[in-house]
Amino acid sequence: MRVAIVHHWLISLAGGERVVNTIAGLFPAADVFTLFADKHNLPPALHKCKITTSFLDKIPGAHRVYRHLLPFYPLAVEMLDLSGYNLIISSDSGPMKGVLTDPGSTHICYCHSPMRYLWDGYPAYSRQMSPLTKGLFGLISHYVRNWDYAAAQRVDHFIANSNYVAGRIRKYYRRDTTVIHPPIDTSQSFLAGNHEDYYLAVGRLVPYKRTDILIEACSKLGRKLLIAGDGPEMKRLRKASARNVEFLGEVSESQLRNLYARCRALLFAADEDFGMVPLEAQSYGRPVIAFGKGGSLETVIGTGKPSGDRKAERDGLSTGLFFEEQTAASLAAAILAFESCEETFVPEAIQAHARRFDTSIFVDRMRNYINCVLYNTSCA
């Protein structure tokens, strides 16, 4: 059986690339197709794979401006030659669901999210633009949005990375899904004896992560905040920060492990599709203070909010707190509420909850699902 793994781009090592890495481990002989690839920064399992990129990848400087090449995505995707492959697995939050496949092939799309800037995120993205750019983006988005809907109908089977994303796939693509949460590597997680007096934020510094809320809340309360990550918002956020906020930039894996293990709690303000960072923090036994919307509701067990772990809820387990409004005031109130009950959080129980999302569980569920699809059997 010839297998192709398809991913929107392989430029950085983020959550989507970890999923690709794990899927490639299931099919080590698979070929990989992507729009753009930095072959010096690939997931480990892809180092020996044959990687085919689109014509866009040949444009000088494309890796710096690839997100601005949206009008050309449909053409670039459809020009990738996947003829002769029996199984195509796309890992996608972009246009790759639209690849053209043979009539007798099977295409399974692991969808991280419909393209936010075309669908539910379109108003927020367009508000940041000048009138001229907004008009041009509107025309392009209308064309690509229609193509994206048509592309979703080419997929044989959809997997969503969360119930939250499954709902958006139903709304925008009118397709049913199976939910399989992304893998979290808990093999190197540990519990520190004592935490230190700082809150932690981890992730790219981009607008939708709302790192500005974290900074404002911690500055208001005089709490120490360490921020691990880089991005286009760095300069603006630095200017708005007080002395209690420290920007660490990109950190190594070992540094990040120590930051997770020793923080008081992780702060998370994004409305994420799933959000691996809260689970990573929990794998070190640390509580999470998260915005109460999106994927966080499936990974953090907080008072008064349903999660995917019904047994833990019945047992009264809590792995964090939610704040209801995406504002600094709401977060500050949640931090104070957390500090009033901080000693009630049990690191061992928090870590056990995170292990429900371990890589081994993802592998078992993906393997079972793929076999069910290929051999037309009922999936348990």
Tab-separated table of C-alpha atoms in Angstrom:
chain	number	residue	atom	x	y	z
A	1	MET	CA	0.000	0.000	0.000
A	2	ARG	CA	1.369	3.395	-0.998
A	3	VAL	CA	0.813	6.046	1.650
A	4	ALA	CA	1.110	9.835	1.332
A	5	ILE	CA	1.175	12.217	4.290
A	6	VAL	CA	0.114	15.757	3.434
A	7	HIS	CA	0.668	18.849	5.617
A	8	HIS	CA	0.175	22.540	4.870
A	9	TRP	CA	3.782	23.606	5.532
A	10	LEU	CA	6.846	22.397	7.383
A	11	ILE	CA	8.461	25.665	8.431
A	12	SER	CA	8.461	25.446	12.231
A	13	LEU	CA	7.997	22.730	14.849
A	14	ALA	CA	4.619	23.483	16.411
A	15	GLY	CA	1.637	21.380	17.461
A	16	GLY	CA	0.586	20.416	13.942
A	17	GLU	CA	4.085	19.253	13.105
A	18	ARG	CA	4.108	17.036	16.201
A	19	VAL	CA	0.979	15.343	14.893
A	20	VAL	CA	2.644	14.830	11.500
A	21	ASN	CA	5.705	13.413	13.234
A	22	THR	CA	3.578	10.859	15.094
A	23	ILE	CA	1.594	9.878	11.989
A	24	ALA	CA	4.841	9.454	10.048
A	25	GLY	CA	5.989	7.069	12.770
A	26	LEU	CA	3.000	4.877	11.899
A	27	PHE	CA	3.947	4.895	8.206
A	28	PRO	CA	7.751	5.204	7.972
A	29	ALA	CA	7.737	4.432	4.229
A	30	ALA	CA	5.207	7.173	3.439
A	31	ASP	CA	5.969	10.048	1.090
A	32	VAL	CA	5.313	13.591	2.306
A	33	PHE	CA	3.706	16.437	0.367
A	34	THR	CA	3.610	20.057	1.537
A	35	LEU	CA	3.424	23.576	0.139
A	36	PHE	CA	6.650	24.743	1.823
A	37	ALA	CA	9.408	22.941	3.715
A	38	ASP	CA	12.464	24.047	5.641
A	39	LYS	CA	14.441	20.843	5.274
A	40	HIS	CA	16.768	21.914	8.095
A	41	ASN	CA	13.868	22.142	10.553
A	42	LEU	CA	11.817	18.991	10.036
A	43	PRO	CA	10.073	16.753	12.573
A	44	PRO	CA	12.437	13.840	13.391
A	45	ALA	CA	10.312	11.121	11.763
A	46	LEU	CA	10.407	12.980	8.428
A	47	HIS	CA	14.185	13.088	8.052
A	48	LYS	CA	14.247	9.940	5.908
A	49	CYS	CA	11.001	10.596	4.041
A	50	LYS	CA	10.778	11.726	0.457
A	51	ILE	CA	9.382	15.270	0.672
A	52	THR	CA	7.705	16.951	-2.295
A	53	THR	CA	6.963	20.679	-2.123
A	54	SER	CA	4.812	22.923	-4.303
A	55	PHE	CA	6.008	25.322	-6.970
A	56	LEU	CA	5.551	28.128	-4.433
A	57	ASP	CA	8.454	26.752	-2.418
A	58	LYS	CA	10.776	27.536	-5.336
A	59	ILE	CA	10.083	31.280	-5.119
A	60	PRO	CA	13.071	33.111	-3.558
A	61	GLY	CA	12.214	34.249	-0.040
A	62	ALA	CA	8.962	32.246	0.030
A	63	HIS	CA	9.578	31.041	3.590
A	64	ARG	CA	9.425	34.629	4.830
A	65	VAL	CA	6.149	35.509	3.090
A	66	TYR	CA	4.382	32.156	2.693
A	67	ARG	CA	1.342	33.263	4.711
A	68	HIS	CA	0.771	36.096	2.211
A	69	LEU	CA	0.546	33.751	-0.783
A	70	LEU	CA	-3.058	32.757	0.000
A	71	PRO	CA	-4.426	33.440	-3.535
A	72	PHE	CA	-2.055	30.823	-4.949
A	73	TYR	CA	-2.767	28.057	-2.414
A	74	PRO	CA	-5.584	26.357	-4.371
A	75	LEU	CA	-3.509	26.086	-7.536
A	76	ALA	CA	-0.410	24.942	-5.652
A	77	VAL	CA	-2.355	22.253	-3.777
A	78	GLU	CA	-4.063	20.890	-6.880
A	79	MET	CA	-0.764	20.713	-8.785
A	80	LEU	CA	0.701	18.247	-6.269
A	81	ASP	CA	0.673	14.826	-7.937
A	82	LEU	CA	-0.785	12.200	-5.603
A	83	SER	CA	-1.712	9.709	-8.305
A	84	GLY	CA	-0.903	6.107	-7.431
A	85	TYR	CA	-1.323	6.477	-3.664
A	86	ASN	CA	-3.808	4.197	-1.912
A	87	LEU	CA	-4.033	6.093	1.388
A	88	ILE	CA	-3.679	9.843	1.815
A	89	ILE	CA	-3.576	11.301	5.328
A	90	SER	CA	-3.699	15.079	5.444
A	91	SER	CA	-2.831	17.010	8.595
A	92	ASP	CA	-4.396	20.346	7.949
A	93	SER	CA	-5.434	23.734	9.220
A	94	GLY	CA	-4.983	25.197	5.754
A	95	PRO	CA	-5.727	24.173	2.164
A	96	MET	CA	-4.281	20.647	1.970
A	97	LYS	CA	-7.648	18.916	2.241
A	98	GLY	CA	-8.066	19.973	-1.399
A	99	VAL	CA	-5.421	17.658	-2.885
A	100	LEU	CA	-6.618	15.730	-5.937
A	101	THR	CA	-6.590	11.961	-5.381
A	102	ASP	CA	-7.331	8.831	-7.412
A	103	PRO	CA	-10.956	7.597	-7.456
A	104	GLY	CA	-10.052	4.363	-5.665
A	105	SER	CA	-7.909	5.984	-2.972
A	106	THR	CA	-8.882	6.851	0.612
A	107	HIS	CA	-8.295	10.378	1.931
A	108	ILE	CA	-8.439	10.874	5.705
A	109	CYS	CA	-8.093	14.479	6.877
A	110	TYR	CA	-6.901	15.140	10.426
A	111	CYS	CA	-8.235	18.679	10.735
A	112	HIS	CA	-6.644	20.978	13.307
A	113	SER	CA	-9.057	23.747	12.309
A	114	PRO	CA	-10.886	25.199	9.328
A	115	MET	CA	-8.878	28.192	8.117
A	116	ARG	CA	-9.733	30.790	10.758
A	117	TYR	CA	-8.893	33.805	8.594
A	118	LEU	CA	-11.468	32.627	6.034
A	119	TRP	CA	-14.255	31.630	8.398
A	120	ASP	CA	-14.950	32.614	12.024
A	121	GLY	CA	-11.751	34.663	12.351
A	122	TYR	CA	-12.328	36.684	9.179
A	123	PRO	CA	-13.846	39.800	10.861
A	124	ALA	CA	-11.021	40.028	13.419
A	125	TYR	CA	-8.313	39.668	10.780
A	126	SER	CA	-9.901	42.197	8.410
A	127	ARG	CA	-10.372	44.797	11.168
A	128	GLN	CA	-6.586	45.082	11.471
A	129	MET	CA	-6.206	46.097	7.805
A	130	SER	CA	-6.282	49.406	5.977
A	131	PRO	CA	-9.399	50.029	3.828
A	132	LEU	CA	-7.549	49.171	0.603
A	133	THR	CA	-5.972	46.005	1.993
A	134	LYS	CA	-9.279	45.019	3.580
A	135	GLY	CA	-11.071	45.289	0.236
A	136	LEU	CA	-8.430	43.241	-1.570
A	137	PHE	CA	-8.384	40.637	1.201
A	138	GLY	CA	-12.181	40.441	1.014
A	139	LEU	CA	-12.113	39.615	-2.701
A	140	ILE	CA	-9.378	37.014	-2.300
A	141	SER	CA	-11.010	35.481	0.771
A	142	HIS	CA	-14.357	35.123	-0.996
A	143	TYR	CA	-12.709	33.132	-3.784
A	144	VAL	CA	-10.577	30.958	-1.484
A	145	ARG	CA	-13.475	30.411	0.961
A	146	ASN	CA	-15.634	28.964	-1.817
A	147	TRP	CA	-12.743	26.785	-2.936
A	148	ASP	CA	-12.081	25.669	0.653
A	149	TYR	CA	-15.675	24.480	1.054
A	150	ALA	CA	-15.477	22.540	-2.225
A	151	ALA	CA	-12.104	21.105	-1.169
A	152	ALA	CA	-13.602	19.782	2.079
A	153	GLN	CA	-16.082	17.721	0.052
A	154	ARG	CA	-13.179	15.812	-1.543
A	155	VAL	CA	-12.185	14.289	1.805
A	156	ASP	CA	-13.474	10.760	2.443
A	157	HIS	CA	-13.211	10.852	6.249
A	158	PHE	CA	-12.644	13.741	8.673
A	159	ILE	CA	-10.943	13.528	12.060
A	160	ALA	CA	-11.163	16.625	14.286
A	161	ASN	CA	-8.579	17.379	16.956
A	162	SER	CA	-11.286	18.497	19.417
A	163	ASN	CA	-15.041	18.631	19.856
A	164	TYR	CA	-14.741	22.390	19.400
A	165	VAL	CA	-13.207	21.943	15.941
A	166	ALA	CA	-15.701	19.187	15.104
A	167	GLY	CA	-18.495	21.720	15.603
A	168	ARG	CA	-16.817	24.208	13.268
A	169	ILE	CA	-16.286	21.517	10.620
A	170	ARG	CA	-20.007	20.719	10.770
A	171	LYS	CA	-20.910	24.401	10.513
A	172	TYR	CA	-18.593	25.434	7.679
A	173	TYR	CA	-18.076	22.206	5.721
A	174	ARG	CA	-21.288	20.312	6.578
A	175	ARG	CA	-19.220	17.212	7.345
A	176	ASP	CA	-19.348	14.739	10.236
A	177	THR	CA	-16.154	13.895	12.116
A	178	THR	CA	-14.515	11.563	14.581
A	179	VAL	CA	-12.637	13.329	17.397
A	180	ILE	CA	-9.108	12.158	18.228
A	181	HIS	CA	-7.175	14.537	20.468
A	182	PRO	CA	-3.557	15.372	19.484
A	183	PRO	CA	-0.632	13.587	21.170
A	184	ILE	CA	1.197	14.942	24.202
A	185	ASP	CA	4.599	13.457	25.024
A	186	THR	CA	4.549	12.826	28.771
A	187	SER	CA	7.565	10.499	28.816
A	188	GLN	CA	9.942	13.185	30.138
A	189	SER	CA	7.521	14.940	32.471
A	190	PHE	CA	8.406	15.166	36.145
A	191	LEU	CA	7.085	16.717	39.334
A	192	ALA	CA	9.286	19.368	40.939
A	193	GLY	CA	9.515	19.305	44.715
A	194	ASN	CA	8.593	22.970	45.064
A	195	HIS	CA	7.316	25.583	42.665
A	196	GLU	CA	8.818	29.051	42.308
A	197	ASP	CA	7.030	32.370	42.540
A	198	TYR	CA	6.218	33.045	38.893
A	199	TYR	CA	3.413	32.512	36.421
A	200	LEU	CA	4.233	31.164	32.970
A	201	ALA	CA	3.060	31.872	29.418
A	202	VAL	CA	4.232	29.737	26.500
A	203	GLY	CA	3.623	30.181	22.778
A	204	ARG	CA	4.102	32.345	19.716
A	205	LEU	CA	3.592	36.046	20.275
A	206	VAL	CA	0.773	36.628	17.802
A	207	PRO	CA	-2.429	38.658	18.330
A	208	TYR	CA	-4.933	35.837	18.860
A	209	LYS	CA	-2.892	34.377	21.736
A	210	ARG	CA	-3.807	37.530	23.737
A	211	THR	CA	-0.512	37.684	25.598
A	212	ASP	CA	-1.330	41.354	26.195
A	213	ILE	CA	-4.044	40.268	28.638
A	214	LEU	CA	-1.562	38.167	30.608
A	215	ILE	CA	0.885	41.070	30.821
A	216	GLU	CA	-1.762	43.584	31.887
A	217	ALA	CA	-3.235	41.299	34.554
A	218	CYS	CA	0.131	40.393	36.077
A	219	SER	CA	1.273	44.020	35.993
A	220	LYS	CA	-1.914	45.095	37.744
A	221	LEU	CA	-1.414	42.484	40.489
A	222	GLY	CA	2.373	42.851	40.684
A	223	ARG	CA	2.905	39.165	39.890
A	224	LYS	CA	6.004	37.854	38.135
A	225	LEU	CA	5.316	36.577	34.613
A	226	LEU	CA	7.790	34.654	32.448
A	227	ILE	CA	6.984	34.482	28.732
A	228	ALA	CA	8.619	31.721	26.666
A	229	GLY	CA	8.228	32.265	22.937
A	230	ASP	CA	8.851	34.720	20.132
A	231	GLY	CA	6.834	36.285	17.352
A	232	PRO	CA	5.799	39.470	15.553
A	233	GLU	CA	4.146	40.917	18.682
A	234	MET	CA	7.374	40.850	20.722
A	235	LYS	CA	8.345	44.499	20.228
A	236	ARG	CA	4.873	45.870	20.978
A	237	LEU	CA	4.404	43.675	24.041
A	238	ARG	CA	7.801	44.625	25.466
A	239	LYS	CA	6.856	48.295	25.311
A	240	ALA	CA	3.657	47.619	27.245
A	241	SER	CA	5.358	45.547	29.956
A	242	ALA	CA	6.375	46.420	33.492
A	243	ARG	CA	9.435	45.138	35.363
A	244	ASN	CA	7.606	42.080	36.640
A	245	VAL	CA	7.350	40.658	33.089
A	246	GLU	CA	10.334	38.831	31.604
A	247	PHE	CA	10.575	37.791	27.946
A	248	LEU	CA	12.678	34.650	27.511
A	249	GLY	CA	12.340	34.294	23.732
A	250	GLU	CA	12.673	30.828	22.251
A	251	VAL	CA	13.834	28.323	24.859
A	252	SER	CA	15.267	24.815	24.579
A	253	GLU	CA	13.230	21.711	25.374
A	254	SER	CA	15.108	21.204	28.638
A	255	GLN	CA	14.576	24.847	29.654
A	256	LEU	CA	10.878	24.585	28.860
A	257	ARG	CA	10.519	21.426	30.936
A	258	ASN	CA	12.009	23.201	33.948
A	259	LEU	CA	9.839	26.273	33.408
A	260	TYR	CA	6.706	24.131	33.335
A	261	ALA	CA	7.669	22.092	36.382
A	262	ARG	CA	8.463	25.063	38.630
A	263	CYS	CA	5.796	27.642	37.767
A	264	ARG	CA	2.933	28.479	40.122
A	265	ALA	CA	0.509	28.040	37.239
A	266	LEU	CA	0.293	28.402	33.476
A	267	LEU	CA	-1.683	31.380	32.152
A	268	PHE	CA	-3.531	30.804	28.879
A	269	ALA	CA	-5.712	33.487	27.273
A	270	ALA	CA	-6.214	32.160	23.731
A	271	ASP	CA	-9.427	30.843	22.222
A	272	GLU	CA	-7.628	27.781	20.836
A	273	ASP	CA	-8.878	24.945	18.663
A	274	PHE	CA	-7.303	22.484	21.086
A	275	GLY	CA	-4.234	23.928	22.783
A	276	MET	CA	-1.357	21.623	23.639
A	277	VAL	CA	0.375	24.053	26.002
A	278	PRO	CA	-2.154	23.672	28.866
A	279	LEU	CA	-1.773	19.891	28.704
A	280	GLU	CA	2.009	20.146	28.635
A	281	ALA	CA	1.910	22.220	31.823
A	282	GLN	CA	-0.469	19.735	33.438
A	283	SER	CA	1.860	16.863	32.544
A	284	TYR	CA	4.279	18.459	35.038
A	285	GLY	CA	1.535	18.633	37.656
A	286	ARG	CA	0.992	22.377	37.324
A	287	PRO	CA	-2.463	24.011	37.341
A	288	VAL	CA	-3.747	26.116	34.449
A	289	ILE	CA	-5.656	29.411	34.524
A	290	ALA	CA	-7.327	29.495	31.111
A	291	PHE	CA	-9.882	31.435	29.104
A	292	GLY	CA	-13.086	29.420	29.381
A	293	LYS	CA	-13.758	28.857	25.701
A	294	GLY	CA	-12.549	26.579	22.930
A	295	GLY	CA	-10.260	23.604	23.304
A	296	SER	CA	-9.262	24.474	26.865
A	297	LEU	CA	-12.663	23.217	28.004
A	298	GLU	CA	-11.607	19.746	26.818
A	299	THR	CA	-8.171	19.717	28.442
A	300	VAL	CA	-8.540	21.651	31.702
A	301	ILE	CA	-10.901	20.555	34.472
A	302	GLY	CA	-12.168	23.691	36.155
A	303	THR	CA	-14.968	24.360	38.584
A	304	GLY	CA	-18.388	24.605	36.955
A	305	LYS	CA	-17.225	23.753	33.417
A	306	PRO	CA	-17.748	20.343	31.752
A	307	SER	CA	-14.671	18.552	30.394
A	308	GLY	CA	-13.965	15.308	28.602
A	309	ASP	CA	-13.018	13.534	31.837
A	310	ARG	CA	-16.347	12.688	33.446
A	311	LYS	CA	-14.792	10.427	36.103
A	312	ALA	CA	-12.448	13.196	37.247
A	313	GLU	CA	-15.394	15.578	37.501
A	314	ARG	CA	-17.340	13.087	39.614
A	315	ASP	CA	-14.308	12.650	41.861
A	316	GLY	CA	-14.063	16.411	42.310
A	317	LEU	CA	-10.689	16.728	40.555
A	318	SER	CA	-9.715	20.205	39.408
A	319	THR	CA	-6.682	20.936	37.250
A	320	GLY	CA	-7.177	24.679	36.982
A	321	LEU	CA	-9.516	27.650	36.835
A	322	PHE	CA	-11.290	29.425	33.990
A	323	PHE	CA	-11.857	33.134	33.469
A	324	GLU	CA	-15.044	33.986	31.605
A	325	GLU	CA	-14.138	37.140	29.680
A	326	GLN	CA	-11.085	37.627	27.481
A	327	THR	CA	-10.003	40.668	29.506
A	328	ALA	CA	-7.213	41.492	31.939
A	329	ALA	CA	-9.736	42.221	34.699
A	330	SER	CA	-11.351	38.804	34.356
A	331	LEU	CA	-7.956	37.080	34.353
A	332	ALA	CA	-6.762	39.083	37.374
A	333	ALA	CA	-9.838	37.973	39.315
A	334	ALA	CA	-9.124	34.353	38.353
A	335	ILE	CA	-5.501	34.655	39.519
A	336	LEU	CA	-6.667	35.923	42.907
A	337	ALA	CA	-9.226	33.113	43.107
A	338	PHE	CA	-6.491	30.601	42.277
A	339	GLU	CA	-4.190	31.968	44.963
A	340	SER	CA	-6.935	31.613	47.545
A	341	CYS	CA	-7.196	27.856	46.859
A	342	GLU	CA	-3.728	27.093	45.455
A	343	GLU	CA	-2.954	24.423	48.050
A	344	THR	CA	-5.975	22.329	47.032
A	345	PHE	CA	-4.455	21.383	43.671
A	346	VAL	CA	-2.845	17.932	43.679
A	347	PRO	CA	0.146	17.706	41.280
A	348	GLU	CA	-0.030	13.903	40.981
A	349	ALA	CA	-3.710	14.037	40.018
A	350	ILE	CA	-3.117	16.855	37.520
A	351	GLN	CA	-0.313	14.872	35.904
A	352	ALA	CA	-2.487	11.737	35.741
A	353	HIS	CA	-5.149	13.736	33.905
A	354	ALA	CA	-2.607	14.908	31.300
A	355	ARG	CA	-1.503	11.333	30.655
A	356	ARG	CA	-4.945	10.599	29.223
A	357	PHE	CA	-3.674	12.476	26.152
A	358	ASP	CA	-0.329	10.668	25.863
A	359	THR	CA	1.190	9.875	22.467
A	360	SER	CA	0.607	6.142	22.958
A	361	ILE	CA	-3.154	6.730	23.240
A	362	PHE	CA	-3.171	8.863	20.081
A	363	VAL	CA	-1.249	6.177	18.186
A	364	ASP	CA	-3.661	3.434	19.269
A	365	ARG	CA	-6.726	5.483	18.323
A	366	MET	CA	-5.313	6.559	14.948
A	367	ARG	CA	-4.216	3.041	14.055
A	368	ASN	CA	-7.612	1.647	15.018
A	369	TYR	CA	-9.472	4.345	13.077
A	370	ILE	CA	-7.395	3.922	9.918
A	371	ASN	CA	-7.836	0.143	9.996
A	372	CYS	CA	-11.597	0.562	10.447
A	373	VAL	CA	-11.760	2.859	7.428
A	374	LEU	CA	-9.551	0.718	5.197
A	375	TYR	CA	-11.226	-2.581	6.042
A	376	ASN	CA	-14.749	-1.184	6.409
A	377	THR	CA	-15.240	-2.417	9.963
A	378	SER	CA	-16.978	-0.790	12.897
A	379	CYS	CA	-14.775	1.469	15.021
A	380	ALA	CA	-15.207	0.974	18.761
